[in-house]
């Protein structure tokens, strides 16, 4: 397989799928440039080789219709600042303007195409639309990990028109490398920390991880479904009653696989879902009615911290509590600090999922984690053991 380092882009027109789905304010300024900065190494390498770059992306959910509020035009300006070169813009991702501008592109130049999802064919994975995109370039680079789990025209179908000249950009390569370090041949013990609101969204992740991990921590709102399934009283905590059976199955699978499964021993409880609520400390299985667990307590923190410090490979997805509220962020912060400390001591750590990434950023710890993933949904599907179509299309 070709890689960014082995491929020479000299004289080539690279059609590059990137993730420029960035937040814009009312004046169309990019308010968070994590995604735009993430594409820079790939674009710069192509330009340095003497190639030209045609960038394509979606932005928001225009549902197959042109929506000026979701135009990528403002992002072109923003990219110019990051790349230090002019970024041309095509007012449609296919059609005459795109064709003419792509054809005229010279080595060292960059063209950004308008929002792919202005066409319903993008999400449908339409062949003819994919072909029209493919004709703009002569080598295809996929660097959009965040959409790699979608079999869309620009992420997957387009690859078939580049039987030889297709490769991953640096960002996807780094994501796959990191996931490989965790799920391939990890240094053991391998610990997974899974949190967040819902068990239902992480059942398959947990099932897949139980087959690979030495220890698993379950925290956050989803822990209460497990605690109730074991006969505990959880008061008004978040519980998915229709998943009590699933929780029991997961507990049984952990036992059968010899996986040490940790649930929070205690919880910070509140009498309302609000930062201003009254709070108390409670054993997780003895929460009175009228109270709900919104964070893990000190005993849980001590137990989770010890597991983190034992681990040589750590995967973390999902917060330990309602970390968006000041009074319920202590558990998530403690776990983030422990992961950073373990990493410093030599463990490999991967943090993924929108909320856990937001948490490590909020605590200023992102640069103390081995790798912070950019793809929420894509990473979850990978952790479920699924083959991502955008990945398979390059490897085919
Ligand atoms: P998810 O998208 O499933 O990863 O869930 C993330 C959300 O879970 C965050 O917004 C947290 O505020 C929320 N969360 C974490 N712990 C709790 C809890 N104990 N009760 C209610 N919500 C929680």
Short mmCIF file of C-alpha atoms and ligand atoms in Angstrom, two decimals:
data_model
loop_
_atom_site.label_atom_id
_atom_site.label_comp_id
_atom_site.label_asym_id
_atom_site.label_seq_id
_atom_site.Cartn_x
_atom_site.Cartn_y
_atom_site.Cartn_z
CA UNK A 1 0.00 0.00 0.00
CA UNK A 2 1.13 3.55 -0.76
CA UNK A 3 1.74 5.91 2.14
CA UNK A 4 2.07 9.69 2.31
CA UNK A 5 5.81 9.33 2.83
CA UNK A 6 6.36 6.82 0.01
CA UNK A 7 4.16 8.56 -2.57
CA UNK A 8 5.70 11.27 -4.75
CA UNK A 9 3.05 13.85 -5.65
CA UNK A 10 5.26 15.73 -8.11
CA UNK A 11 3.12 16.91 -11.03
CA UNK A 12 0.04 15.16 -9.61
CA UNK A 13 -3.40 16.57 -8.84
CA UNK A 14 -4.43 15.11 -5.52
CA UNK A 15 -8.15 14.87 -4.77
CA UNK A 16 -8.15 14.96 -0.98
CA UNK A 17 -11.19 14.16 1.19
CA UNK A 18 -10.80 16.07 4.42
CA UNK A 19 -13.06 16.88 7.35
CA UNK A 20 -13.73 20.62 7.29
CA UNK A 21 -17.01 20.26 9.15
CA UNK A 22 -16.11 23.15 11.44
CA UNK A 23 -18.23 25.37 13.67
CA UNK A 24 -18.84 28.88 12.26
CA UNK A 25 -20.09 31.91 14.19
CA UNK A 26 -22.70 34.41 12.92
CA UNK A 27 -19.98 36.22 10.94
CA UNK A 28 -18.75 32.94 9.40
CA UNK A 29 -15.53 32.84 11.39
CA UNK A 30 -14.18 29.37 12.21
CA UNK A 31 -14.54 29.12 16.00
CA UNK A 32 -12.65 25.86 16.54
CA UNK A 33 -9.74 25.09 14.25
CA UNK A 34 -8.82 21.59 15.47
CA UNK A 35 -10.10 20.01 12.26
CA UNK A 36 -8.58 22.57 9.90
CA UNK A 37 -5.19 22.29 11.60
CA UNK A 38 -5.37 18.50 11.36
CA UNK A 39 -5.29 18.56 7.53
CA UNK A 40 -2.22 20.79 7.24
CA UNK A 41 0.52 18.10 7.25
CA UNK A 42 -1.12 16.19 4.37
CA UNK A 43 -1.68 19.31 2.25
CA UNK A 44 1.83 20.62 2.90
CA UNK A 45 3.50 17.32 1.94
CA UNK A 46 1.65 17.25 -1.41
CA UNK A 47 2.60 20.85 -2.16
CA UNK A 48 6.20 20.30 -1.09
CA UNK A 49 6.49 17.36 -3.49
CA UNK A 50 5.37 19.66 -6.33
CA UNK A 51 1.76 18.52 -6.54
CA UNK A 52 -1.51 20.43 -6.39
CA UNK A 53 -4.39 19.86 -4.00
CA UNK A 54 -8.15 19.67 -4.55
CA UNK A 55 -9.85 19.64 -1.17
CA UNK A 56 -13.35 18.26 -0.71
CA UNK A 57 -15.46 18.11 2.45
CA UNK A 58 -18.93 18.36 3.87
CA UNK A 59 -20.09 21.00 6.33
CA UNK A 60 -23.18 20.57 8.49
CA UNK A 61 -26.31 18.80 7.34
CA UNK A 62 -27.69 20.60 4.30
CA UNK A 63 -29.65 17.46 3.39
CA UNK A 64 -28.83 17.47 -0.31
CA UNK A 65 -29.80 21.11 -0.92
CA UNK A 66 -27.73 24.24 -1.46
CA UNK A 67 -27.69 26.17 1.81
CA UNK A 68 -25.55 29.35 1.80
CA UNK A 69 -25.22 29.19 5.60
CA UNK A 70 -23.29 25.92 5.15
CA UNK A 71 -21.00 27.07 2.37
CA UNK A 72 -17.33 26.15 2.67
CA UNK A 73 -16.28 29.49 1.15
CA UNK A 74 -15.42 31.09 4.54
CA UNK A 75 -13.26 28.06 5.32
CA UNK A 76 -11.10 28.78 2.24
CA UNK A 77 -10.06 32.11 3.79
CA UNK A 78 -9.32 30.41 7.07
CA UNK A 79 -7.19 27.74 5.36
CA UNK A 80 -5.14 30.40 3.60
CA UNK A 81 -4.01 31.61 7.01
CA UNK A 82 -3.04 28.11 8.11
CA UNK A 83 -1.36 26.98 4.89
CA UNK A 84 0.27 30.25 3.90
CA UNK A 85 -0.88 29.86 0.28
CA UNK A 86 -3.89 31.15 -1.66
CA UNK A 87 -6.87 28.79 -1.60
CA UNK A 88 -9.10 28.97 -4.67
CA UNK A 89 -12.75 28.09 -4.35
CA UNK A 90 -15.14 26.27 -6.71
CA UNK A 91 -18.79 27.23 -6.23
CA UNK A 92 -19.92 23.63 -6.74
CA UNK A 93 -18.05 20.38 -6.08
CA UNK A 94 -18.87 19.04 -9.57
CA UNK A 95 -19.77 20.79 -12.82
CA UNK A 96 -18.04 23.32 -14.99
CA UNK A 97 -16.58 25.67 -12.39
CA UNK A 98 -14.94 22.79 -10.51
CA UNK A 99 -13.73 21.16 -13.74
CA UNK A 100 -12.24 24.36 -15.14
CA UNK A 101 -10.52 25.35 -11.91
CA UNK A 102 -9.21 21.82 -11.28
CA UNK A 103 -7.88 21.58 -14.85
CA UNK A 104 -6.06 24.91 -14.52
CA UNK A 105 -4.50 24.05 -11.17
CA UNK A 106 -0.68 24.28 -11.19
CA UNK A 107 1.85 22.61 -8.87
CA UNK A 108 1.80 24.30 -5.48
CA UNK A 109 -1.82 25.47 -5.82
CA UNK A 110 -4.85 24.59 -3.70
CA UNK A 111 -8.51 24.44 -4.68
CA UNK A 112 -11.37 23.93 -2.22
CA UNK A 113 -14.66 22.55 -3.57
CA UNK A 114 -18.05 23.66 -2.27
CA UNK A 115 -19.89 21.49 0.30
CA UNK A 116 -20.29 17.93 -1.03
CA UNK A 117 -23.58 17.46 0.81
CA UNK A 118 -25.30 20.15 -1.27
CA UNK A 119 -25.83 17.12 -3.53
CA UNK A 120 -27.99 14.24 -2.22
CA UNK A 121 -25.79 11.89 -4.27
CA UNK A 122 -22.92 12.35 -1.81
CA UNK A 123 -24.57 10.55 1.10
CA UNK A 124 -26.21 8.04 -1.24
CA UNK A 125 -22.79 7.01 -2.52
CA UNK A 126 -23.93 7.62 -6.09
CA UNK A 127 -21.57 6.19 -8.74
CA UNK A 128 -21.97 8.91 -11.38
CA UNK A 129 -21.43 11.65 -8.79
CA UNK A 130 -18.36 9.79 -7.48
CA UNK A 131 -17.05 9.54 -11.03
CA UNK A 132 -17.53 13.28 -11.58
CA UNK A 133 -15.49 13.96 -8.44
CA UNK A 134 -12.84 11.42 -9.46
CA UNK A 135 -12.28 13.15 -12.79
CA UNK A 136 -11.02 16.27 -11.03
CA UNK A 137 -7.82 14.62 -9.77
CA UNK A 138 -5.38 11.86 -10.65
CA UNK A 139 -4.64 10.51 -7.17
CA UNK A 140 -7.10 10.09 -4.28
CA UNK A 141 -6.17 10.75 -0.66
CA UNK A 142 -8.64 10.08 2.14
CA UNK A 143 -7.78 12.04 5.29
CA UNK A 144 -11.26 12.36 6.80
CA UNK A 145 -11.32 9.89 9.68
CA UNK A 146 -14.53 11.41 11.09
CA UNK A 147 -16.53 10.18 8.07
CA UNK A 148 -14.61 6.96 7.38
CA UNK A 149 -17.54 4.94 8.77
CA UNK A 150 -19.83 6.25 6.01
CA UNK A 151 -19.98 4.68 2.54
CA UNK A 152 -20.45 8.07 0.91
CA UNK A 153 -19.38 9.07 -2.60
CA UNK A 154 -16.34 11.11 -1.53
CA UNK A 155 -15.23 8.83 1.33
CA UNK A 156 -15.60 5.41 -0.24
CA UNK A 157 -17.12 5.03 -3.72
CA UNK A 158 -14.73 7.50 -5.37
CA UNK A 159 -11.78 5.25 -4.44
CA UNK A 160 -12.74 2.66 -7.05
CA UNK A 161 -11.83 5.14 -9.80
CA UNK A 162 -8.25 5.16 -8.50
CA UNK A 163 -7.38 1.45 -8.52
CA UNK A 164 -3.68 2.11 -7.84
CA UNK A 165 -3.24 5.73 -6.82
CA UNK A 166 -5.18 5.91 -3.57
CA UNK A 167 -3.86 6.33 -0.05
CA UNK A 168 -4.57 7.54 3.45
CA UNK A 169 -3.52 11.03 4.47
CA UNK A 170 -1.40 11.54 7.58
CA UNK A 171 -4.41 12.01 9.86
CA UNK A 172 -6.14 8.72 9.04
CA UNK A 173 -2.79 6.94 9.11
CA UNK A 174 -2.16 8.30 12.62
CA UNK A 175 -5.66 7.29 13.79
CA UNK A 176 -5.18 3.74 12.47
CA UNK A 177 -1.72 3.51 13.95
CA UNK A 178 -3.07 4.53 17.35
CA UNK A 179 -6.04 2.12 17.19
CA UNK A 180 -3.60 -0.60 16.14
CA UNK A 181 -1.45 0.04 19.21
CA UNK A 182 -4.53 -0.47 21.39
CA UNK A 183 -6.40 -3.27 19.63
CA UNK A 184 -3.60 -4.97 17.70
CA UNK A 185 -0.75 -6.10 19.92
CA UNK A 186 -1.12 -3.87 22.99
CA UNK A 187 1.36 -3.73 25.80
CA UNK A 188 -0.45 -5.34 28.73
CA UNK A 189 -2.32 -4.86 30.90
CA UNK A 190 -4.80 -3.25 28.48
CA UNK A 191 -7.41 -1.10 30.22
CA UNK A 192 -10.54 0.36 28.65
CA UNK A 193 -12.37 3.18 30.40
CA UNK A 194 -15.89 3.57 29.08
CA UNK A 195 -18.25 6.27 30.30
CA UNK A 196 -20.89 8.68 29.12
CA UNK A 197 -24.62 8.72 29.28
CA UNK A 198 -25.95 5.63 27.59
CA UNK A 199 -25.24 1.92 27.75
CA UNK A 200 -27.29 1.47 24.58
CA UNK A 201 -24.78 3.38 22.45
CA UNK A 202 -21.80 1.40 23.78
CA UNK A 203 -23.05 -2.20 24.04
CA UNK A 204 -21.11 -3.45 21.03
CA UNK A 205 -18.03 -1.50 22.06
CA UNK A 206 -18.11 -3.14 25.49
CA UNK A 207 -18.69 -6.59 24.04
CA UNK A 208 -15.77 -6.22 21.63
CA UNK A 209 -13.47 -4.75 24.29
CA UNK A 210 -14.26 -7.52 26.78
CA UNK A 211 -12.69 -9.96 24.35
CA UNK A 212 -9.45 -7.94 24.26
CA UNK A 213 -8.96 -6.09 27.56
CA UNK A 214 -7.49 -7.15 30.87
CA UNK A 215 -9.49 -4.57 32.82
CA UNK A 216 -12.55 -2.46 31.99
CA UNK A 217 -13.84 0.55 33.91
CA UNK A 218 -17.45 1.55 33.45
CA UNK A 219 -18.26 5.03 34.70
CA UNK A 220 -20.59 7.92 33.96
CA UNK A 221 -24.36 7.68 33.72
CA UNK A 222 -24.19 4.28 32.06
CA UNK A 223 -22.75 2.69 35.22
CA UNK A 224 -26.13 2.97 36.97
CA UNK A 225 -27.81 0.52 34.61
CA UNK A 226 -25.14 -2.02 35.66
CA UNK A 227 -25.53 -1.17 39.34
CA UNK A 228 -29.31 -1.57 39.14
CA UNK A 229 -28.85 -4.83 37.20
CA UNK A 230 -26.86 -6.13 40.17
CA UNK A 231 -29.72 -5.27 42.52
CA UNK A 232 -28.50 -1.84 43.64
CA UNK A 233 -30.75 1.16 44.41
CA UNK A 234 -29.91 4.02 42.10
CA UNK A 235 -32.63 6.57 43.00
CA UNK A 236 -33.26 8.98 40.15
CA UNK A 237 -29.95 8.25 38.36
CA UNK A 238 -29.88 7.74 34.63
CA UNK A 239 -30.98 4.14 33.95
CA UNK A 240 -31.97 2.30 30.80
CA UNK A 241 -34.41 -0.25 32.17
CA UNK A 242 -34.70 -2.02 28.83
CA UNK A 243 -30.98 -2.75 28.99
CA UNK A 244 -30.76 -4.33 32.44
CA UNK A 245 -30.52 -7.73 30.70
CA UNK A 246 -27.73 -6.48 28.43
CA UNK A 247 -25.88 -5.18 31.47
CA UNK A 248 -26.14 -8.61 33.14
CA UNK A 249 -24.85 -10.27 29.95
CA UNK A 250 -21.87 -7.91 29.86
CA UNK A 251 -21.11 -8.58 33.54
CA UNK A 252 -21.29 -12.33 32.86
CA UNK A 253 -19.06 -12.02 29.76
CA UNK A 254 -16.46 -10.13 31.80
CA UNK A 255 -16.43 -12.92 34.36
CA UNK A 256 -16.22 -15.62 31.68
CA UNK A 257 -13.32 -13.84 29.97
CA UNK A 258 -11.45 -13.20 33.20
CA UNK A 259 -11.69 -9.43 32.69
CA UNK A 260 -11.52 -7.32 35.84
CA UNK A 261 -14.56 -5.06 35.53
CA UNK A 262 -14.76 -1.95 37.69
CA UNK A 263 -17.97 -0.12 38.54
CA UNK A 264 -17.93 3.03 40.68
CA UNK A 265 -18.17 2.11 44.36
CA UNK A 266 -19.57 5.51 45.30
CA UNK A 267 -21.21 8.51 43.66
CA UNK A 268 -21.64 12.22 44.13
CA UNK A 269 -25.41 12.54 44.18
CA UNK A 270 -27.56 15.60 43.56
CA UNK A 271 -31.22 16.42 44.20
CA UNK A 272 -31.58 17.93 40.71
CA UNK A 273 -29.78 17.80 37.36
CA UNK A 274 -28.16 21.19 37.92
CA UNK A 275 -24.86 22.66 39.04
CA UNK A 276 -26.73 24.52 41.78
CA UNK A 277 -28.32 21.33 43.21
CA UNK A 278 -27.66 20.10 46.75
CA UNK A 279 -25.07 17.32 46.75
CA UNK A 280 -24.06 14.40 48.91
CA UNK A 281 -21.83 11.32 48.80
CA UNK A 282 -23.44 7.90 48.56
CA UNK A 283 -22.58 4.26 47.93
CA UNK A 284 -23.50 3.74 44.26
CA UNK A 285 -25.99 0.96 45.10
CA UNK A 286 -27.76 2.85 47.90
CA UNK A 287 -28.94 6.08 46.33
CA UNK A 288 -32.21 7.26 47.90
CA UNK A 289 -35.20 8.31 45.81
CA UNK A 290 -35.06 11.97 44.86
CA UNK A 291 -31.26 11.82 44.37
CA UNK A 292 -29.26 11.03 41.25
CA UNK A 293 -25.60 10.13 40.74
CA UNK A 294 -23.87 12.79 38.62
CA UNK A 295 -20.21 11.97 39.29
CA UNK A 296 -18.08 9.18 40.71
CA UNK A 297 -17.06 9.50 44.37
CA UNK A 298 -13.62 9.33 46.08
CA UNK A 299 -13.60 5.53 46.55
CA UNK A 300 -14.34 5.06 42.84
CA UNK A 301 -11.65 7.58 41.94
CA UNK A 302 -9.09 5.68 44.05
CA UNK A 303 -10.05 2.33 42.49
CA UNK A 304 -10.06 3.69 38.91
CA UNK A 305 -6.79 5.51 39.46
CA UNK A 306 -5.10 2.34 40.67
CA UNK A 307 -6.30 0.49 37.56
CA UNK A 308 -5.01 3.28 35.32
CA UNK A 309 -1.60 3.25 37.02
CA UNK A 310 -1.34 -0.53 36.54
CA UNK A 311 -2.12 -0.34 32.83
CA UNK A 312 0.44 -0.26 30.03
CA UNK A 313 -2.17 0.56 27.35
CA UNK A 314 -5.22 2.72 28.04
CA UNK A 315 -8.25 3.43 25.90
CA UNK A 316 -10.71 6.04 27.16
CA UNK A 317 -14.10 6.89 25.70
CA UNK A 318 -16.78 8.75 27.64
CA UNK A 319 -16.75 10.99 30.75
CA UNK A 320 -17.13 9.72 34.33
CA UNK A 321 -19.81 12.26 35.23
CA UNK A 322 -21.55 15.40 34.10
CA UNK A 323 -18.20 17.13 33.61
CA UNK A 324 -19.85 20.10 31.87
CA UNK A 325 -21.03 21.16 35.36
CA UNK A 326 -18.33 22.38 37.73
CA UNK A 327 -19.61 20.40 40.71
CA UNK A 328 -19.58 17.09 38.84
CA UNK A 329 -16.28 17.19 36.97
CA UNK A 330 -13.98 15.88 39.69
CA UNK A 331 -14.17 12.23 38.63
CA UNK A 332 -13.52 12.93 34.96
CA UNK A 333 -10.68 15.26 35.86
CA UNK A 334 -9.13 12.68 38.21
CA UNK A 335 -9.26 10.00 35.52
CA UNK A 336 -7.81 12.40 32.94
CA UNK A 337 -4.98 13.27 35.33
CA UNK A 338 -4.31 9.61 36.07
CA UNK A 339 -4.19 8.78 32.35
CA UNK A 340 -1.75 11.67 31.79
CA UNK A 341 0.40 10.46 34.69
CA UNK A 342 0.40 6.85 33.47
CA UNK A 343 1.35 8.08 30.00
CA UNK A 344 4.28 10.00 31.44
CA UNK A 345 5.35 6.79 33.18
CA UNK A 346 5.42 4.95 29.83
CA UNK A 347 1.88 3.72 29.16
CA UNK A 348 0.29 4.26 25.73
CA UNK A 349 -2.99 6.19 25.91
CA UNK A 350 -5.72 6.82 23.34
CA UNK A 351 -8.63 9.13 24.14
CA UNK A 352 -11.57 9.35 21.75
CA UNK A 353 -15.20 10.40 21.55
CA UNK A 354 -16.41 13.99 21.49
CA UNK A 355 -16.97 14.35 25.23
CA UNK A 356 -13.80 12.74 26.51
CA UNK A 357 -11.80 14.78 24.01
CA UNK A 358 -13.63 17.93 25.20
CA UNK A 359 -12.79 16.93 28.78
CA UNK A 360 -9.03 16.46 28.24
CA UNK A 361 -8.96 19.75 26.34
CA UNK A 362 -10.91 21.50 29.11
CA UNK A 363 -8.43 20.23 31.71
CA UNK A 364 -5.47 21.23 29.54
CA UNK A 365 -4.20 17.65 29.36
CA UNK A 366 -4.51 16.85 25.65
CA UNK A 367 -0.76 17.09 25.04
CA UNK A 368 -0.10 14.63 27.86
CA UNK A 369 -2.10 11.86 26.15
CA UNK A 370 -0.35 9.66 23.56
CA UNK A 371 -3.09 10.21 20.96
CA UNK A 372 -6.36 12.16 20.98
CA UNK A 373 -8.69 10.85 18.27
CA UNK A 374 -10.58 13.19 15.94
CA UNK A 375 -13.39 10.80 15.00
CA UNK A 376 -16.21 10.15 17.47
CA UNK A 377 -18.61 7.92 15.54
CA UNK A 378 -15.90 6.42 13.33
CA UNK A 379 -13.81 5.50 16.34
CA UNK A 380 -16.78 3.91 18.11
CA UNK A 381 -17.54 1.76 15.06
CA UNK A 382 -13.90 0.73 14.87
CA UNK A 383 -13.98 -0.18 18.56
CA UNK A 384 -17.12 -2.24 17.88
CA UNK A 385 -14.93 -4.34 15.58
CA UNK A 386 -16.61 -3.11 12.39
CA UNK A 387 -14.83 -2.63 9.09
CA UNK A 388 -15.08 1.06 8.17
CA UNK A 389 -16.00 1.43 4.47
CA UNK A 390 -13.73 4.43 3.96
CA UNK A 391 -10.78 2.45 5.32
CA UNK A 392 -11.61 -0.72 3.38
CA UNK A 393 -11.92 1.26 0.11
CA UNK A 394 -8.27 2.32 0.33
CA UNK A 395 -7.04 -1.06 1.45
CA UNK A 396 -8.93 -2.92 -1.31
P1 LIG B 1 -21.96 10.00 25.60
O1 LIG B 1 -22.33 10.89 24.46
O2 LIG B 1 -22.81 8.77 25.72
O3 LIG B 1 -20.47 9.71 25.66
O4 LIG B 1 -22.31 10.81 26.91
C1 LIG B 1 -21.69 12.00 27.29
C2 LIG B 1 -22.57 12.72 28.24
O5 LIG B 1 -22.83 11.90 29.36
C3 LIG B 1 -21.99 13.99 28.79
O6 LIG B 1 -22.72 15.07 28.29
C4 LIG B 1 -22.16 13.86 30.30
O7 LIG B 1 -22.69 15.02 30.91
C5 LIG B 1 -23.17 12.75 30.43
N1 LIG B 1 -23.06 12.05 31.71
C6 LIG B 1 -21.97 11.51 32.26
N2 LIG B 1 -22.25 11.00 33.47
C7 LIG B 1 -23.55 11.23 33.70
C8 LIG B 1 -24.43 10.93 34.78
N3 LIG B 1 -24.00 10.31 35.88
N4 LIG B 1 -25.72 11.28 34.66
C9 LIG B 1 -26.16 11.92 33.56
N5 LIG B 1 -25.38 12.22 32.50
C10 LIG B 1 -24.09 11.88 32.57
#
